PDB file of C-alpha atoms in Angstrom:
ATOM      1  CA  UNK A 165      31.991  83.858  59.884  1.00  0.00           C
ATOM      2  CA  UNK A 166      35.028  82.749  62.075  1.00  0.00           C
ATOM      3  CA  UNK A 167      34.623  80.340  64.583  1.00  0.00           C
ATOM      4  CA  UNK A 168      37.462  79.561  67.494  1.00  0.00           C
ATOM      5  CA  UNK A 169      37.013  76.895  69.988  1.00  0.00           C
ATOM      6  CA  UNK A 170      38.491  77.245  72.881  1.00  0.00           C
ATOM      7  CA  UNK A 171      38.952  73.863  74.505  1.00  0.00           C
ATOM      8  CA  UNK A 172      40.731  73.404  78.001  1.00  0.00           C
ATOM      9  CA  UNK A 173      42.646  70.060  78.270  1.00  0.00           C
ATOM     10  CA  UNK A 174      41.498  67.806  80.668  1.00  0.00           C
ATOM     11  CA  UNK A 175      42.033  66.186  83.646  1.00  0.00           C
ATOM     12  CA  UNK A 176      45.459  65.662  85.023  1.00  0.00           C
ATOM     13  CA  UNK A 177      47.834  63.802  86.811  1.00  0.00           C
ATOM     14  CA  UNK A 178      48.506  65.817  90.309  1.00  0.00           C
ATOM     15  CA  UNK A 179      52.063  67.920  88.980  1.00  0.00           C
ATOM     16  CA  UNK A 180      53.391  66.714  92.988  1.00  0.00           C
ATOM     17  CA  UNK A 181      57.035  65.453  92.631  1.00  0.00           C
ATOM     18  CA  UNK A 182      56.812  65.267  88.386  1.00  0.00           C
ATOM     19  CA  UNK A 183      58.154  67.710  85.348  1.00  0.00           C
ATOM     20  CA  UNK A 184      54.857  69.993  84.527  1.00  0.00           C
ATOM     21  CA  UNK A 185      55.403  69.668  81.155  1.00  0.00           C
ATOM     22  CA  UNK A 186      54.835  66.006  81.357  1.00  0.00           C
ATOM     23  CA  UNK A 187      51.331  65.613  83.549  1.00  0.00           C
ATOM     24  CA  UNK A 188      49.342  62.882  81.323  1.00  0.00           C
ATOM     25  CA  UNK A 189      45.485  62.805  80.984  1.00  0.00           C
ATOM     26  CA  UNK A 190      44.024  60.505  84.331  1.00  0.00           C
ATOM     27  CA  UNK A 191      41.314  57.837  83.562  1.00  0.00           C
ATOM     28  CA  UNK A 192      38.663  60.633  84.340  1.00  0.00           C
ATOM     29  CA  UNK A 193      40.333  63.478  82.064  1.00  0.00           C
ATOM     30  CA  UNK A 194      39.870  60.807  79.349  1.00  0.00           C
ATOM     31  CA  UNK A 195      37.065  59.931  79.757  1.00  0.00           C
ATOM     32  CA  UNK A 196      35.752  63.707  79.825  1.00  0.00           C
ATOM     33  CA  UNK A 197      37.772  64.247  77.104  1.00  0.00           C
ATOM     34  CA  UNK A 198      35.901  61.070  74.744  1.00  0.00           C
ATOM     35  CA  UNK A 199      32.484  62.540  76.739  1.00  0.00           C
ATOM     36  CA  UNK A 200      32.744  66.392  74.964  1.00  0.00           C
ATOM     37  CA  UNK A 201      34.202  65.068  71.687  1.00  0.00           C
ATOM     38  CA  UNK A 202      31.586  63.544  70.618  1.00  0.00           C
ATOM     39  CA  UNK A 203      29.363  66.397  72.168  1.00  0.00           C
ATOM     40  CA  UNK A 204      30.918  68.121  69.357  1.00  0.00           C
ATOM     41  CA  UNK A 205      30.410  65.756  66.759  1.00  0.00           C
ATOM     42  CA  UNK A 206      27.071  65.251  67.142  1.00  0.00           C
ATOM     43  CA  UNK A 207      25.892  68.905  67.368  1.00  0.00           C
ATOM     44  CA  UNK A 208      28.347  68.700  63.706  1.00  0.00           C
ATOM     45  CA  UNK A 209      30.191  71.781  65.589  1.00  0.00           C
ATOM     46  CA  UNK A 210      33.854  70.290  64.977  1.00  0.00           C
ATOM     47  CA  UNK A 211      37.117  72.711  63.821  1.00  0.00           C
ATOM     48  CA  UNK A 212      39.151  71.956  61.058  1.00  0.00           C
ATOM     49  CA  UNK A 213      42.655  72.112  62.821  1.00  0.00           C
ATOM     50  CA  UNK A 214      43.480  71.767  66.844  1.00  0.00           C
ATOM     51  CA  UNK A 215      46.971  73.894  68.029  1.00  0.00           C
ATOM     52  CA  UNK A 216      48.066  72.198  70.892  1.00  0.00           C
ATOM     53  CA  UNK A 217      50.254  72.944  73.776  1.00  0.00           C
ATOM     54  CA  UNK A 218      52.672  70.375  73.299  1.00  0.00           C
ATOM     55  CA  UNK A 219      52.454  69.465  76.798  1.00  0.00           C
ATOM     56  CA  UNK A 220      51.819  66.029  77.383  1.00  0.00           C
ATOM     57  CA  UNK A 221      48.080  66.511  78.886  1.00  0.00           C
ATOM     58  CA  UNK A 222      46.884  69.073  76.410  1.00  0.00           C
ATOM     59  CA  UNK A 223      48.091  67.316  73.423  1.00  0.00           C
ATOM     60  CA  UNK A 224      46.196  63.670  74.772  1.00  0.00           C
ATOM     61  CA  UNK A 225      43.367  66.204  74.922  1.00  0.00           C
ATOM     62  CA  UNK A 226      43.509  67.070  71.156  1.00  0.00           C
ATOM     63  CA  UNK A 227      44.380  63.450  69.955  1.00  0.00           C
ATOM     64  CA  UNK A 228      41.234  61.724  72.140  1.00  0.00           C
ATOM     65  CA  UNK A 229      39.131  64.277  70.718  1.00  0.00           C
ATOM     66  CA  UNK A 230      40.108  63.872  66.913  1.00  0.00           C
ATOM     67  CA  UNK A 231      40.101  60.352  67.383  1.00  0.00           C
ATOM     68  CA  UNK A 232      36.332  60.770  68.191  1.00  0.00           C
ATOM     69  CA  UNK A 233      35.578  62.614  65.675  1.00  0.00           C
ATOM     70  CA  UNK A 234      34.168  61.170  62.181  1.00  0.00           C
ATOM     71  CA  UNK A 235      36.065  63.155  60.163  1.00  0.00           C
ATOM     72  CA  UNK A 236      39.649  63.829  59.823  1.00  0.00           C
ATOM     73  CA  UNK A 237      41.224  67.062  61.769  1.00  0.00           C
ATOM     74  CA  UNK A 238      44.170  68.417  61.497  1.00  0.00           C
ATOM     75  CA  UNK A 239      46.698  68.289  64.948  1.00  0.00           C
ATOM     76  CA  UNK A 240      49.126  70.799  64.976  1.00  0.00           C
ATOM     77  CA  UNK A 241      51.547  71.539  68.379  1.00  0.00           C
ATOM     78  CA  UNK A 242      52.920  75.426  68.758  1.00  0.00           C
ATOM     79  CA  UNK A 243      54.850  75.402  71.738  1.00  0.00           C
ATOM     80  CA  UNK A 244      53.947  79.277  72.480  1.00  0.00           C
ATOM     81  CA  UNK A 245      50.161  78.324  73.609  1.00  0.00           C
ATOM     82  CA  UNK A 246      52.028  76.761  77.115  1.00  0.00           C
ATOM     83  CA  UNK A 247      51.817  79.245  79.947  1.00  0.00           C
ATOM     84  CA  UNK A 248      50.800  81.381  77.485  1.00  0.00           C
ATOM     85  CA  UNK A 249      48.683  84.933  78.909  1.00  0.00           C
ATOM     86  CA  UNK A 250      45.904  86.527  77.373  1.00  0.00           C
ATOM     87  CA  UNK A 251      47.448  88.972  75.307  1.00  0.00           C
ATOM     88  CA  UNK A 252      49.845  86.203  73.577  1.00  0.00           C
ATOM     89  CA  UNK A 253      46.832  83.890  72.685  1.00  0.00           C
ATOM     90  CA  UNK A 254      44.914  86.945  71.368  1.00  0.00           C
ATOM     91  CA  UNK A 255      48.179  87.663  69.302  1.00  0.00           C
ATOM     92  CA  UNK A 256      48.427  84.303  68.105  1.00  0.00           C
ATOM     93  CA  UNK A 257      44.582  83.597  66.964  1.00  0.00           C
ATOM     94  CA  UNK A 258      44.442  87.242  65.092  1.00  0.00           C
ATOM     95  CA  UNK A 259      47.917  85.267  63.112  1.00  0.00           C
ATOM     96  CA  UNK A 260      45.349  81.816  62.143  1.00  0.00           C
ATOM     97  CA  UNK A 261      45.686  81.190  59.001  1.00  0.00           C
ATOM     98  CA  UNK A 262      42.633  82.674  56.969  1.00  0.00           C
ATOM     99  CA  UNK A 263      42.433  79.909  54.448  1.00  0.00           C
ATOM    100  CA  UNK A 264      40.415  77.887  58.127  1.00  0.00           C
ATOM    101  CA  UNK A 265      38.023  78.972  59.704  1.00  0.00           C
ATOM    102  CA  UNK A 266      37.347  76.869  62.035  1.00  0.00           C
ATOM    103  CA  UNK A 267      39.740  76.764  64.214  1.00  0.00           C
ATOM    104  CA  UNK A 268      40.099  74.940  68.131  1.00  0.00           C
ATOM    105  CA  UNK A 269      43.064  76.055  70.630  1.00  0.00           C
ATOM    106  CA  UNK A 270      44.084  72.996  73.278  1.00  0.00           C
ATOM    107  CA  UNK A 271      45.552  74.544  76.153  1.00  0.00           C
ATOM    108  CA  UNK A 272      45.373  75.950  79.604  1.00  0.00           C
ATOM    109  CA  UNK A 273      44.352  78.176  82.780  1.00  0.00           C
ATOM    110  CA  UNK A 274      44.212  81.416  83.664  1.00  0.00           C
ATOM    111  CA  UNK A 275      44.550  82.866  79.745  1.00  0.00           C
ATOM    112  CA  UNK A 276      42.791  80.290  78.108  1.00  0.00           C
ATOM    113  CA  UNK A 277      40.018  81.059  80.692  1.00  0.00           C
ATOM    114  CA  UNK A 278      40.528  84.454  80.904  1.00  0.00           C
ATOM    115  CA  UNK A 279      40.756  84.670  76.582  1.00  0.00           C
ATOM    116  CA  UNK A 280      37.385  82.920  76.239  1.00  0.00           C
ATOM    117  CA  UNK A 281      35.499  85.996  78.798  1.00  0.00           C
ATOM    118  CA  UNK A 282      37.896  88.786  76.843  1.00  0.00           C
ATOM    119  CA  UNK A 283      36.538  87.439  73.182  1.00  0.00           C
ATOM    120  CA  UNK A 284      32.763  86.993  74.615  1.00  0.00           C
ATOM    121  CA  UNK A 285      30.504  90.120  73.640  1.00  0.00           C
ATOM    122  CA  UNK A 286      26.791  88.093  73.280  1.00  0.00           C
ATOM    123  CA  UNK A 287      25.421  85.295  73.176  1.00  0.00           C
ATOM    124  CA  UNK A 288      23.051  83.542  76.348  1.00  0.00           C
ATOM    125  CA  UNK A 289      23.152  85.119  79.998  1.00  0.00           C
ATOM    126  CA  UNK A 290      23.322  81.800  81.360  1.00  0.00           C
ATOM    127  CA  UNK A 291      26.265  80.286  79.653  1.00  0.00           C
ATOM    128  CA  UNK A 292      27.982  83.730  79.778  1.00  0.00           C
ATOM    129  CA  UNK A 293      27.258  83.842  83.581  1.00  0.00           C
ATOM    130  CA  UNK A 294      28.703  80.327  83.642  1.00  0.00           C
ATOM    131  CA  UNK A 295      32.665  80.668  81.545  1.00  0.00           C
ATOM    132  CA  UNK A 296      33.190  84.030  83.137  1.00  0.00           C
ATOM    133  CA  UNK A 297      32.822  81.969  86.342  1.00  0.00           C
ATOM    134  CA  UNK A 298      34.726  78.969  85.609  1.00  0.00           C
ATOM    135  CA  UNK A 299      36.270  77.939  83.161  1.00  0.00           C
ATOM    136  CA  UNK A 300      37.696  73.949  84.436  1.00  0.00           C
ATOM    137  CA  UNK A 301      39.024  71.201  83.090  1.00  0.00           C
ATOM    138  CA  UNK A 302      37.759  69.872  79.525  1.00  0.00           C
ATOM    139  CA  UNK A 303      35.829  72.978  78.935  1.00  0.00           C
ATOM    140  CA  UNK A 304      35.448  74.038  75.506  1.00  0.00           C
ATOM    141  CA  UNK A 305      34.092  77.728  75.161  1.00  0.00           C
ATOM    142  CA  UNK A 306      32.717  78.114  70.660  1.00  0.00           C
ATOM    143  CA  UNK A 307      33.503  81.407  69.623  1.00  0.00           C
ATOM    144  CA  UNK A 308      31.514  82.642  66.353  1.00  0.00           C
ATOM    145  CA  UNK A 309      33.253  86.672  65.111  1.00  0.00           C
ATOM    146  CA  UNK A 310      31.650  87.907  61.721  1.00  0.00           C
ATOM    147  CA  UNK A 311      34.420  88.439  60.892  1.00  0.00           C
ATOM    148  CA  UNK A 312      37.077  87.420  56.797  1.00  0.00           C
ATOM    149  CA  UNK A 313      40.128  87.433  58.471  1.00  0.00           C
ATOM    150  CA  UNK A 314      41.810  85.926  61.725  1.00  0.00           C
ATOM    151  CA  UNK A 315      43.409  89.087  62.274  1.00  0.00           C
ATOM    152  CA  UNK A 316      40.370  91.060  62.338  1.00  0.00           C
ATOM    153  CA  UNK A 317      39.661  89.327  65.565  1.00  0.00           C
ATOM    154  CA  UNK A 318      38.407  91.692  68.732  1.00  0.00           C
ATOM    155  CA  UNK A 319      38.531  91.994  72.561  1.00  0.00           C
ATOM    156  CA  UNK A 320      33.852  90.936  73.015  1.00  0.00           C
ATOM    157  CA  UNK A 321      33.231  91.000  68.980  1.00  0.00           C
ATOM    158  CA  UNK A 322      32.620  87.654  69.220  1.00  0.00           C
ATOM    159  CA  UNK A 323      29.184  85.692  70.362  1.00  0.00           C
ATOM    160  CA  UNK A 324      29.365  82.670  72.277  1.00  0.00           C
ATOM    161  CA  UNK A 325      27.430  79.850  70.063  1.00  0.00           C
ATOM    162  CA  UNK A 326      28.426  76.803  72.588  1.00  0.00           C
ATOM    163  CA  UNK A 327      29.759  76.118  76.597  1.00  0.00           C
ATOM    164  CA  UNK A 328      30.752  72.985  77.202  1.00  0.00           C
ATOM    165  CA  UNK A 329      31.787  71.612  80.297  1.00  0.00           C
ATOM    166  CA  UNK A 330      32.391  67.691  81.079  1.00  0.00           C
ATOM    167  CA  UNK A 331      30.382  68.048  84.726  1.00  0.00           C
ATOM    168  CA  UNK A 332      27.419  69.106  82.995  1.00  0.00           C
ATOM    169  CA  UNK A 333      27.496  66.273  79.922  1.00  0.00           C
ATOM    170  CA  UNK A 334      28.190  64.293  83.044  1.00  0.00           C
ATOM    171  CA  UNK A 335      24.710  65.480  84.859  1.00  0.00           C
ATOM    172  CA  UNK A 336      22.747  65.196  81.594  1.00  0.00           C
ATOM    173  CA  UNK A 337      23.571  60.745  81.670  1.00  0.00           C
ATOM    174  CA  UNK A 338      21.944  60.872  84.797  1.00  0.00           C
TER     175      UNK A 338
END
């Protein structure tokens, strides 16, 4: 089995008057990232590797996730994740090292949300509908594949193991 974590960067500063690549997380974004990372740790759902786009907001999200987890996770930057389409992200997923069974991609919409929808073939219907409707900042989809090699990942072949957003964690805390 392979598990792919698709993590959209947390809430970032507005892009007005600044280079999009350099946008950092807001205070709310940092808090959301910590909350989602803690929820994954509580569920014992952690990747071995987090690959981020290198954009400031994606890198910061990955660093916060890694810092919140009880065991070390390797961070890797891959500029090709920035502005990547669903097709590009699928190709990157298929090229993941087979030695890593649980990998997280920390990136951007629309590509990341489109990839999550394209890969999901089964799972709880309410969660699948929520996933298809919206992939907000800080959202994570954990997708399970019954394959031995990443190159065998196909569209609609994943089981949605978890779809989590910062807003639902905030609601649970109330």
